[in-house]
Amino acid sequence: MDRASLLALPRLCALWAALLALFPCGAQGNWMWLGIASFGVPEKLGCANLPLNSRQKELCKRKPYLLPSIREGARLGIQECRSQFRYERWNCMVATATATVTATAGPFGTSPLFGYELNSGTKETAFIYAVMAAGLVHSVTRSCSAGNMTECSCDTTLQNGGSASEGWHWGGCSDDVQYGMWFSRKFLDFPLRNSTGKENTILLAMNLHNNEAGRQAVAKLMSVDCRCHGVSGSCAVKTCWKSMSSFEKIGHLLKDKYENSIQISDKEKRKMRRREKDQRKIPIHKDDLLYVNKSPNYCVEDKKLGIPGTRGRECNRTSEGADGCNLLCCGRGYNTHVVRHVERCECKFIWCCYVRCRRCESMTDVHTCK
Ligand SMILES: *[C@@H]1O[C@H](CO)[C@@H](O)[C@H](O)[C@H]1NC(C)=O
Ligand SMILES: *[C@@H]1O[C@H](CO)[C@@H](O)[C@H](O)[C@H]1NC(C)=O
Ligand SMILES: *[C@@H]1O[C@H](CO)[C@@H](O)[C@H](O)[C@H]1NC(C)=O
């Protein structure tokens, strides 16, 4: 990179941060791409104008046809993160202090992405990296199977295989995750230099590991579907193909991995080790999620860190779980408001041809954290 563009980078980043409340600038430059989810049609902007780091721009220029999949991958990951964490103190949102821009259309146009979590080395960081890397595998693989790409398609290694004696053969289109995995690695896995010019090798190793754990989750949840053929559904012959699970299932698995994530030692060693000394013998698997630092409790707002706190969040008065007012409000108590719903009800079909309804009102209590 030449000197002029090096100097321009921080300013560009500041601009992006202001526009999309994308904190991951500078050190976390490879996370700028998440901002793509908020672009209506990124293809129209061209690779140079998208929130990508220089290496990703390079890849984008060589493979511009992958832009819709990159955008879809970001969207999938963000949506799944919010869905998996919707009832928890950390709900995959950051403080909205800088989210004032409404110019960009789309579901994430005005909502900021992640803040503190992107480089804090916590379990939440681990989940974000894994789910985003998995989202990219999923969307790119989908696109290959849909025949939208020249360099990948259905899994051709399975063609003509199967077992005649067991009465089935591979057919149809099997999702080929290999290309998606390759692209996700290429796009996301590279060392980052932080603004001080130094790398934090533990955090880097952690992030790369969690990227891979996300991709492994997609591969692990591949399933085999079959269709029967034969006289009147006798199932004498079956055609089978491999397909990826829904992204929701992948999200569930990753949430499970998050809940069982492993804290690693922050001491720099050649290999990552568990922090707990008496557990060091237990191997770390490539599909485990790893973290270095303990999480904050996410209870109170911290604008600097982009933590919105749980004030104003809706809670469930009777639940004992994470969404219960007790836990979600961190013991601060809650306010109750009555919300009036008006809906059409007791609808009758009147011959001919209209439907007549009554207006019904109902009241529900809504509780929000103090
Ligand atoms: C494939 O391309 C078509 C046309 O560009 C698009 O509408 C469709 O969403 C794409 N499908 C996938 C899975 O990328
Ligand atoms: C950036 O480098 C400094 C110095 O090595 C380190 O303390 C800090 O944690 C690093 N930050 C990240 C995000 O890697
Ligand atoms: C609140 O929690 C209870 C117990 O878990 C559950 O049965 C109920 O459906 C929840 N209410 C809402 C509005 O989610």
Tab-separated table of C-alpha atoms and ligand atoms in Angstrom:
chain	number	residue	atom	x	y	z
A	1	MET	CA	0.000	0.000	0.000
A	2	ASP	CA	1.334	3.446	-0.782
A	3	ARG	CA	1.739	6.150	1.779
A	4	ALA	CA	-1.216	8.244	0.677
A	5	SER	CA	-3.696	5.427	1.047
A	6	LEU	CA	-2.180	4.468	4.350
A	7	LEU	CA	-2.835	7.947	5.599
A	8	ALA	CA	-6.345	7.911	4.198
A	9	LEU	CA	-7.262	4.660	5.942
A	10	PRO	CA	-7.920	5.948	9.439
A	11	ARG	CA	-10.094	8.720	8.026
A	12	LEU	CA	-12.068	6.260	5.939
A	13	CYS	CA	-12.494	4.122	8.975
A	14	ALA	CA	-13.713	7.041	11.021
A	15	LEU	CA	-16.218	7.747	8.287
A	16	TRP	CA	-17.446	4.184	8.266
A	17	ALA	CA	-17.651	4.115	12.011
A	18	ALA	CA	-19.794	7.205	11.962
A	19	LEU	CA	-21.953	6.001	9.115
A	20	LEU	CA	-22.695	2.518	10.209
A	21	ALA	CA	-21.486	2.594	13.770
A	22	LEU	CA	-19.038	-0.002	12.672
A	23	PHE	CA	-16.520	-0.083	15.416
A	24	PRO	CA	-14.361	-2.745	13.780
A	25	CYS	CA	-12.168	-0.342	11.940
A	26	GLY	CA	-8.431	-0.089	12.245
A	27	ALA	CA	-7.285	-3.164	14.087
A	28	GLN	CA	-10.343	-5.098	13.114
A	29	GLY	CA	-10.319	-4.028	9.495
A	30	ASN	CA	-11.329	-7.420	8.250
A	31	TRP	CA	-14.647	-7.013	10.042
A	32	MET	CA	-15.647	-3.973	8.102
A	33	TRP	CA	-17.199	-6.371	5.617
A	34	LEU	CA	-20.125	-6.933	7.948
A	35	GLY	CA	-21.277	-3.495	6.891
A	36	ILE	CA	-22.036	-4.990	3.515
A	37	ALA	CA	-25.210	-6.430	4.985
A	38	SER	CA	-26.648	-2.929	5.008
A	39	PHE	CA	-26.071	-2.208	1.349
A	40	GLY	CA	-29.023	-2.607	-0.951
A	41	VAL	CA	-27.092	-3.726	-4.007
A	42	PRO	CA	-23.376	-3.811	-3.227
A	43	GLU	CA	-22.577	-4.851	-6.813
A	44	LYS	CA	-23.577	-1.398	-7.971
A	45	LEU	CA	-21.020	0.275	-5.752
A	46	GLY	CA	-18.107	-1.766	-7.000
A	47	CYS	CA	-15.454	-3.354	-4.840
A	48	ALA	CA	-13.515	-0.141	-4.204
A	49	ASN	CA	-16.376	1.587	-2.403
A	50	LEU	CA	-17.391	-1.205	-0.103
A	51	PRO	CA	-16.290	-1.516	3.507
A	52	LEU	CA	-13.620	-4.084	2.804
A	53	ASN	CA	-9.979	-4.144	3.740
A	54	SER	CA	-7.382	-4.077	1.012
A	55	ARG	CA	-7.019	-7.819	0.782
A	56	GLN	CA	-10.745	-8.382	0.633
A	57	LYS	CA	-11.064	-5.699	-2.040
A	58	GLU	CA	-8.489	-7.567	-4.055
A	59	LEU	CA	-10.486	-10.775	-3.749
A	60	CYS	CA	-13.672	-8.889	-4.551
A	61	LYS	CA	-12.154	-7.486	-7.731
A	62	ARG	CA	-11.110	-10.929	-8.871
A	63	LYS	CA	-14.473	-12.463	-8.022
A	64	PRO	CA	-17.106	-9.728	-8.138
A	65	TYR	CA	-19.828	-12.302	-8.756
A	66	LEU	CA	-19.345	-13.415	-5.147
A	67	LEU	CA	-20.539	-10.094	-3.737
A	68	PRO	CA	-24.192	-11.120	-3.367
A	69	SER	CA	-23.053	-14.196	-1.421
A	70	ILE	CA	-20.746	-12.162	0.797
A	71	ARG	CA	-23.587	-9.843	1.590
A	72	GLU	CA	-25.947	-12.742	2.199
A	73	GLY	CA	-23.364	-14.408	4.443
A	74	ALA	CA	-23.069	-11.285	6.567
A	75	ARG	CA	-26.831	-10.982	6.763
A	76	LEU	CA	-27.253	-14.636	7.755
A	77	GLY	CA	-24.627	-14.409	10.479
A	78	ILE	CA	-25.930	-11.197	12.002
A	79	GLN	CA	-29.521	-12.350	11.906
A	80	GLU	CA	-28.688	-15.690	13.482
A	81	CYS	CA	-26.595	-14.071	16.198
A	82	ARG	CA	-29.503	-11.784	17.120
A	83	SER	CA	-31.928	-14.637	17.037
A	84	GLN	CA	-29.836	-16.959	19.213
A	85	PHE	CA	-29.184	-14.243	21.784
A	86	ARG	CA	-32.507	-12.413	21.710
A	87	TYR	CA	-33.373	-13.315	25.293
A	88	GLU	CA	-29.973	-12.702	26.817
A	89	ARG	CA	-28.251	-9.743	28.385
A	90	TRP	CA	-25.879	-9.548	25.488
A	91	ASN	CA	-28.207	-9.683	22.518
A	92	CYS	CA	-25.799	-9.064	19.694
A	93	MET	CA	-26.515	-5.344	19.617
A	94	VAL	CA	-24.388	-2.364	20.508
A	95	ALA	CA	-25.218	1.053	21.870
A	96	THR	CA	-26.881	3.207	19.252
A	97	ALA	CA	-25.132	6.458	20.053
A	98	THR	CA	-23.785	6.895	16.557
A	99	ALA	CA	-26.576	5.235	14.633
A	100	THR	CA	-28.120	8.275	13.087
A	101	VAL	CA	-27.811	7.561	9.422
A	102	THR	CA	-30.881	6.375	7.598
A	103	ALA	CA	-29.537	6.668	4.095
A	104	THR	CA	-28.606	3.048	3.683
A	105	ALA	CA	-31.546	0.820	3.070
A	106	GLY	CA	-32.035	-2.714	4.255
A	107	PRO	CA	-32.687	-4.485	7.492
A	108	PHE	CA	-29.412	-3.394	9.062
A	109	GLY	CA	-29.253	0.046	7.553
A	110	THR	CA	-29.831	1.851	10.783
A	111	SER	CA	-28.854	-0.731	13.319
A	112	PRO	CA	-25.275	-0.783	14.385
A	113	LEU	CA	-23.335	-3.976	14.456
A	114	PHE	CA	-20.983	-5.202	17.092
A	115	GLY	CA	-18.787	-3.006	19.174
A	116	TYR	CA	-16.553	-4.019	21.994
A	117	GLU	CA	-17.207	-7.705	21.335
A	118	LEU	CA	-15.201	-7.796	18.133
A	119	ASN	CA	-11.824	-7.553	19.761
A	120	SER	CA	-12.454	-8.185	23.400
A	121	GLY	CA	-11.500	-11.853	23.257
A	122	THR	CA	-14.627	-12.970	25.105
A	123	LYS	CA	-17.070	-15.807	24.473
A	124	GLU	CA	-19.221	-13.339	22.609
A	125	THR	CA	-16.320	-12.507	20.296
A	126	ALA	CA	-15.900	-16.230	19.738
A	127	PHE	CA	-19.531	-16.650	18.748
A	128	ILE	CA	-19.507	-13.686	16.373
A	129	TYR	CA	-16.432	-14.904	14.524
A	130	ALA	CA	-17.780	-18.434	14.253
A	131	VAL	CA	-21.258	-17.502	13.108
A	132	MET	CA	-20.004	-15.014	10.529
A	133	ALA	CA	-17.486	-17.467	9.061
A	134	ALA	CA	-20.238	-20.100	8.938
A	135	GLY	CA	-22.622	-17.649	7.273
A	136	LEU	CA	-20.145	-17.094	4.509
A	137	VAL	CA	-19.698	-20.843	3.928
A	138	HIS	CA	-23.451	-21.298	3.833
A	139	SER	CA	-24.246	-18.513	1.414
A	140	VAL	CA	-21.389	-19.249	-0.970
A	141	THR	CA	-22.230	-22.958	-1.016
A	142	ARG	CA	-25.889	-22.171	-1.693
A	143	SER	CA	-24.855	-20.048	-4.588
A	144	CYS	CA	-22.678	-22.861	-5.991
A	145	SER	CA	-25.556	-25.326	-5.790
A	146	ALA	CA	-27.891	-22.848	-7.457
A	147	GLY	CA	-25.577	-22.904	-10.466
A	148	ASN	CA	-24.705	-19.241	-10.100
A	149	MET	CA	-20.988	-19.776	-10.160
A	150	THR	CA	-18.552	-21.036	-12.725
A	151	GLU	CA	-15.894	-22.261	-10.344
A	152	CYS	CA	-18.114	-24.386	-8.160
A	153	SER	CA	-21.308	-26.336	-8.479
A	154	CYS	CA	-22.864	-29.389	-6.898
A	155	ASP	CA	-20.549	-31.954	-5.345
A	156	THR	CA	-19.372	-33.855	-8.401
A	157	THR	CA	-17.248	-36.333	-6.457
A	158	LEU	CA	-20.403	-38.209	-5.533
A	159	GLN	CA	-21.647	-38.745	-9.059
A	160	ASN	CA	-22.280	-42.367	-10.025
A	161	GLY	CA	-21.606	-43.497	-6.485
A	162	GLY	CA	-23.958	-45.263	-4.144
A	163	SER	CA	-24.887	-48.830	-3.404
A	164	ALA	CA	-26.919	-50.790	-5.941
A	165	SER	CA	-27.403	-53.660	-3.513
A	166	GLU	CA	-28.895	-51.351	-0.934
A	167	GLY	CA	-30.965	-49.762	-3.643
A	168	TRP	CA	-29.751	-46.214	-3.594
A	169	HIS	CA	-27.465	-43.967	-5.557
A	170	TRP	CA	-26.244	-40.412	-5.346
A	171	GLY	CA	-28.178	-38.071	-7.536
A	172	GLY	CA	-29.580	-34.613	-7.701
A	173	CYS	CA	-27.414	-31.845	-6.375
A	174	SER	CA	-25.300	-32.392	-3.297
A	175	ASP	CA	-24.100	-29.213	-1.637
A	176	ASP	CA	-20.355	-28.934	-1.991
A	177	VAL	CA	-19.165	-27.112	1.122
A	178	GLN	CA	-15.521	-27.375	0.145
A	179	TYR	CA	-15.584	-24.322	-2.074
A	180	GLY	CA	-17.559	-22.351	0.519
A	181	MET	CA	-15.047	-23.318	3.207
A	182	TRP	CA	-12.156	-22.369	0.952
A	183	PHE	CA	-13.661	-18.991	0.212
A	184	SER	CA	-14.525	-18.287	3.840
A	185	ARG	CA	-10.904	-19.025	4.804
A	186	LYS	CA	-9.538	-16.898	1.999
A	187	PHE	CA	-11.802	-13.994	2.835
A	188	LEU	CA	-11.523	-14.003	6.617
A	189	ASP	CA	-8.402	-15.760	7.828
A	190	PHE	CA	-5.403	-13.561	7.748
A	191	PRO	CA	-3.287	-11.918	10.360
A	192	LEU	CA	-4.321	-8.478	11.383
A	193	ARG	CA	-1.987	-5.779	12.320
A	194	ASN	CA	-3.330	-3.606	15.003
A	195	SER	CA	-3.093	0.137	14.952
A	196	THR	CA	0.061	-0.013	17.035
A	197	GLY	CA	1.563	-2.183	14.335
A	198	LYS	CA	1.785	-5.120	16.671
A	199	GLU	CA	-0.292	-8.214	16.758
A	200	ASN	CA	-1.789	-9.746	19.761
A	201	THR	CA	-0.975	-13.295	18.817
A	202	ILE	CA	-3.264	-14.923	21.357
A	203	LEU	CA	-6.312	-12.964	20.234
A	204	LEU	CA	-5.370	-13.593	16.646
A	205	ALA	CA	-5.018	-17.333	17.182
A	206	MET	CA	-8.299	-17.346	19.049
A	207	ASN	CA	-10.152	-15.555	16.270
A	208	LEU	CA	-8.747	-17.780	13.568
A	209	HIS	CA	-9.618	-20.872	15.567
A	210	ASN	CA	-13.206	-19.673	16.056
A	211	ASN	CA	-13.578	-18.846	12.357
A	212	GLU	CA	-12.681	-22.438	11.629
A	213	ALA	CA	-14.989	-23.754	14.348
A	214	GLY	CA	-17.834	-21.948	12.595
A	215	ARG	CA	-16.981	-23.558	9.282
A	216	GLN	CA	-16.692	-26.976	10.914
A	217	ALA	CA	-20.218	-26.582	12.261
A	218	VAL	CA	-21.555	-26.232	8.714
A	219	ALA	CA	-19.626	-29.322	7.568
A	220	LYS	CA	-20.637	-31.351	10.595
A	221	LEU	CA	-24.339	-30.709	10.111
A	222	MET	CA	-24.443	-31.875	6.505
A	223	SER	CA	-27.267	-34.339	6.152
A	224	VAL	CA	-28.339	-36.888	3.579
A	225	ASP	CA	-31.786	-36.621	2.042
A	226	CYS	CA	-33.295	-39.272	-0.187
A	227	ARG	CA	-36.201	-39.557	-2.526
A	228	CYS	CA	-37.979	-42.781	-3.389
A	229	HIS	CA	-38.671	-44.059	-6.857
A	230	GLY	CA	-40.408	-47.212	-7.913
A	231	VAL	CA	-43.858	-48.510	-8.680
A	232	SER	CA	-46.455	-46.619	-6.694
A	233	GLY	CA	-44.009	-45.369	-4.131
A	234	SER	CA	-42.481	-48.765	-3.387
A	235	CYS	CA	-39.101	-47.166	-2.806
A	236	ALA	CA	-37.287	-49.842	-4.805
A	237	VAL	CA	-34.733	-47.244	-5.815
A	238	LYS	CA	-33.630	-44.218	-3.872
A	239	THR	CA	-31.814	-41.135	-5.039
A	240	CYS	CA	-29.861	-39.435	-2.287
A	241	TRP	CA	-27.987	-36.186	-1.976
A	242	LYS	CA	-26.125	-34.282	0.718
A	243	SER	CA	-27.394	-30.947	1.872
A	244	MET	CA	-26.431	-28.350	4.402
A	245	SER	CA	-28.650	-27.869	7.419
A	246	SER	CA	-30.705	-24.748	7.799
A	247	PHE	CA	-28.639	-21.898	9.135
A	248	GLU	CA	-30.827	-21.888	12.213
A	249	LYS	CA	-29.624	-25.385	13.106
A	250	ILE	CA	-26.046	-24.289	12.590
A	251	GLY	CA	-26.725	-21.321	14.848
A	252	HIS	CA	-28.078	-23.662	17.522
A	253	LEU	CA	-24.985	-25.821	17.402
A	254	LEU	CA	-22.750	-22.768	17.672
A	255	LYS	CA	-24.803	-21.447	20.588
A	256	ASP	CA	-24.217	-24.765	22.275
A	257	LYS	CA	-20.500	-24.480	21.592
A	258	TYR	CA	-20.632	-20.956	23.018
A	259	GLU	CA	-22.169	-22.213	26.224
A	260	ASN	CA	-19.430	-24.826	26.496
A	261	SER	CA	-16.635	-22.625	25.232
A	262	ILE	CA	-13.138	-23.075	26.593
A	263	GLN	CA	-11.033	-20.395	28.205
A	264	ILE	CA	-7.472	-20.498	26.987
A	265	SER	CA	-4.362	-19.189	28.643
A	266	ASP	CA	-3.268	-15.705	27.618
A	267	LYS	CA	0.371	-16.679	28.010
A	268	GLU	CA	2.030	-16.862	24.664
A	269	LYS	CA	3.086	-20.405	23.937
A	270	ARG	CA	3.652	-22.234	20.726
A	271	LYS	CA	0.333	-24.006	21.152
A	272	MET	CA	-2.897	-22.778	22.658
A	273	ARG	CA	-3.554	-24.240	26.069
A	274	ARG	CA	-6.493	-24.352	28.424
A	275	ARG	CA	-6.358	-21.810	31.183
A	276	GLU	CA	-7.371	-24.346	33.817
A	277	LYS	CA	-4.152	-26.101	34.718
A	278	ASP	CA	-5.810	-29.343	35.802
A	279	GLN	CA	-7.656	-29.604	32.480
A	280	ARG	CA	-4.715	-29.102	30.182
A	281	LYS	CA	-4.668	-32.794	29.269
A	282	ILE	CA	-8.140	-32.551	27.724
A	283	PRO	CA	-7.591	-31.836	24.050
A	284	ILE	CA	-8.994	-28.781	22.326
A	285	HIS	CA	-10.960	-29.749	19.227
A	286	LYS	CA	-11.144	-27.697	16.110
A	287	ASP	CA	-14.896	-27.255	16.499
A	288	ASP	CA	-14.652	-25.898	20.064
A	289	LEU	CA	-15.118	-22.193	20.660
A	290	LEU	CA	-12.247	-20.572	22.532
A	291	TYR	CA	-11.969	-17.354	24.469
A	292	VAL	CA	-9.289	-15.547	26.419
A	293	ASN	CA	-11.060	-12.969	28.564
A	294	LYS	CA	-13.990	-13.149	30.917
A	295	SER	CA	-17.071	-11.311	29.695
A	296	PRO	CA	-18.443	-8.217	31.380
A	297	ASN	CA	-21.955	-8.683	32.733
A	298	TYR	CA	-23.509	-6.497	30.018
A	299	CYS	CA	-25.883	-5.049	32.612
A	300	VAL	CA	-25.142	-1.357	32.366
A	301	GLU	CA	-24.620	0.827	29.370
A	302	ASP	CA	-21.057	1.629	28.390
A	303	LYS	CA	-21.024	3.855	25.337
A	304	LYS	CA	-17.275	3.701	25.057
A	305	LEU	CA	-17.327	-0.061	24.736
A	306	GLY	CA	-20.549	-0.092	22.743
A	307	ILE	CA	-22.414	-2.027	25.402
A	308	PRO	CA	-26.040	-0.931	25.459
A	309	GLY	CA	-26.947	-2.418	28.856
A	310	THR	CA	-30.298	-4.015	29.560
A	311	ARG	CA	-32.249	-0.931	30.568
A	312	GLY	CA	-35.479	-0.753	28.598
A	313	ARG	CA	-35.263	-4.372	27.460
A	314	GLU	CA	-38.479	-6.332	27.595
A	315	CYS	CA	-38.409	-9.136	30.131
A	316	ASN	CA	-40.648	-12.000	31.173
A	317	ARG	CA	-41.936	-11.731	34.714
A	318	THR	CA	-42.620	-15.428	35.162
A	319	SER	CA	-39.579	-16.889	33.479
A	320	GLU	CA	-36.710	-18.292	35.492
A	321	GLY	CA	-34.451	-18.196	32.468
A	322	ALA	CA	-32.185	-15.573	30.978
A	323	ASP	CA	-35.202	-13.643	29.666
A	324	GLY	CA	-36.744	-13.446	33.162
A	325	CYS	CA	-36.925	-9.977	34.670
A	326	ASN	CA	-34.755	-11.025	37.556
A	327	LEU	CA	-31.755	-12.042	35.500
A	328	LEU	CA	-32.200	-9.760	32.515
A	329	CYS	CA	-32.635	-6.629	34.634
A	330	CYS	CA	-29.657	-7.566	36.804
A	331	GLY	CA	-31.745	-7.151	39.958
A	332	ARG	CA	-32.623	-3.520	39.233
A	333	GLY	CA	-36.321	-4.276	38.924
A	334	TYR	CA	-38.692	-3.513	36.089
A	335	ASN	CA	-41.479	-1.227	34.964
A	336	THR	CA	-44.840	-2.507	33.851
A	337	HIS	CA	-46.918	-0.862	31.195
A	338	VAL	CA	-50.239	-1.931	29.843
A	339	VAL	CA	-50.283	-2.247	26.098
A	340	ARG	CA	-53.563	-2.156	24.235
A	341	HIS	CA	-53.937	-4.380	21.200
A	342	VAL	CA	-56.689	-3.881	18.686
A	343	GLU	CA	-57.333	-6.628	16.217
A	344	ARG	CA	-59.975	-7.916	13.912
A	345	CYS	CA	-61.825	-10.846	15.377
A	346	GLU	CA	-64.926	-13.006	15.055
A	347	CYS	CA	-64.732	-12.679	11.327
A	348	LYS	CA	-67.664	-14.021	9.343
A	349	PHE	CA	-67.962	-14.666	5.663
A	350	ILE	CA	-71.035	-12.930	4.287
A	351	TRP	CA	-72.568	-14.373	1.083
A	352	CYS	CA	-71.413	-12.990	-1.275
A	353	CYS	CA	-68.595	-11.785	-1.095
A	354	TYR	CA	-67.122	-10.137	1.868
A	355	VAL	CA	-65.881	-10.765	5.365
A	356	ARG	CA	-67.202	-8.879	8.323
A	357	CYS	CA	-65.206	-8.685	11.514
A	358	ARG	CA	-65.483	-7.107	14.918
A	359	ARG	CA	-62.800	-5.034	16.525
A	360	CYS	CA	-61.512	-6.667	19.636
A	361	GLU	CA	-59.371	-4.998	22.210
A	362	SER	CA	-57.106	-6.728	24.628
A	363	MET	CA	-54.689	-5.526	27.245
A	364	THR	CA	-51.366	-7.108	28.019
A	365	ASP	CA	-48.764	-6.239	30.568
A	366	VAL	CA	-45.342	-5.529	29.194
A	367	HIS	CA	-42.370	-5.440	31.534
A	368	THR	CA	-39.202	-3.559	30.796
A	369	CYS	CA	-36.008	-3.380	32.807
A	370	LYS	CA	-35.287	-0.322	34.944
B	1	LIG	C1	-28.619	-17.075	-8.177
B	1	LIG	O1	-28.715	-16.024	-9.126
B	1	LIG	C2	-30.011	-15.517	-9.291
B	1	LIG	C3	-29.969	-14.498	-10.425
B	1	LIG	O2	-28.905	-13.618	-10.274
B	1	LIG	C4	-30.504	-14.912	-7.985
B	1	LIG	O3	-31.812	-14.407	-8.120
B	1	LIG	C5	-30.503	-15.994	-6.912
B	1	LIG	O4	-30.869	-15.443	-5.672
B	1	LIG	C6	-29.099	-16.621	-6.800
B	1	LIG	N1	-29.181	-17.718	-5.852
B	1	LIG	C7	-28.259	-17.917	-4.905
B	1	LIG	C8	-28.516	-19.028	-3.966
B	1	LIG	O5	-27.262	-17.238	-4.802
B	2	LIG	C1	-2.659	-4.502	19.762
B	2	LIG	O1	-1.316	-4.594	20.174
B	2	LIG	C2	-1.080	-4.310	21.547
B	2	LIG	C3	0.405	-4.418	21.803
B	2	LIG	O2	0.889	-5.685	21.488
B	2	LIG	C4	-1.883	-5.280	22.402
B	2	LIG	O3	-1.724	-4.960	23.765
B	2	LIG	C5	-3.352	-5.207	22.037
B	2	LIG	O4	-4.092	-6.135	22.792
B	2	LIG	C6	-3.512	-5.480	20.548
B	2	LIG	N1	-4.919	-5.426	20.163
B	2	LIG	C7	-5.492	-6.350	19.373
B	2	LIG	C8	-6.912	-6.155	19.092
B	2	LIG	O5	-4.882	-7.292	18.919
B	3	LIG	C1	-42.758	-16.155	29.931
B	3	LIG	O1	-42.152	-17.284	30.501
B	3	LIG	C2	-43.060	-18.356	30.773
B	3	LIG	C3	-42.263	-19.427	31.524
B	3	LIG	O2	-41.057	-19.681	30.923
B	3	LIG	C4	-43.626	-18.824	29.434
B	3	LIG	O3	-44.546	-19.885	29.673
B	3	LIG	C5	-44.349	-17.682	28.739
B	3	LIG	O4	-44.814	-18.066	27.479
B	3	LIG	C6	-43.414	-16.490	28.589
B	3	LIG	N1	-44.155	-15.332	28.091
B	3	LIG	C7	-43.797	-14.644	27.020
B	3	LIG	C8	-44.660	-13.472	26.682
B	3	LIG	O5	-42.833	-14.949	26.344
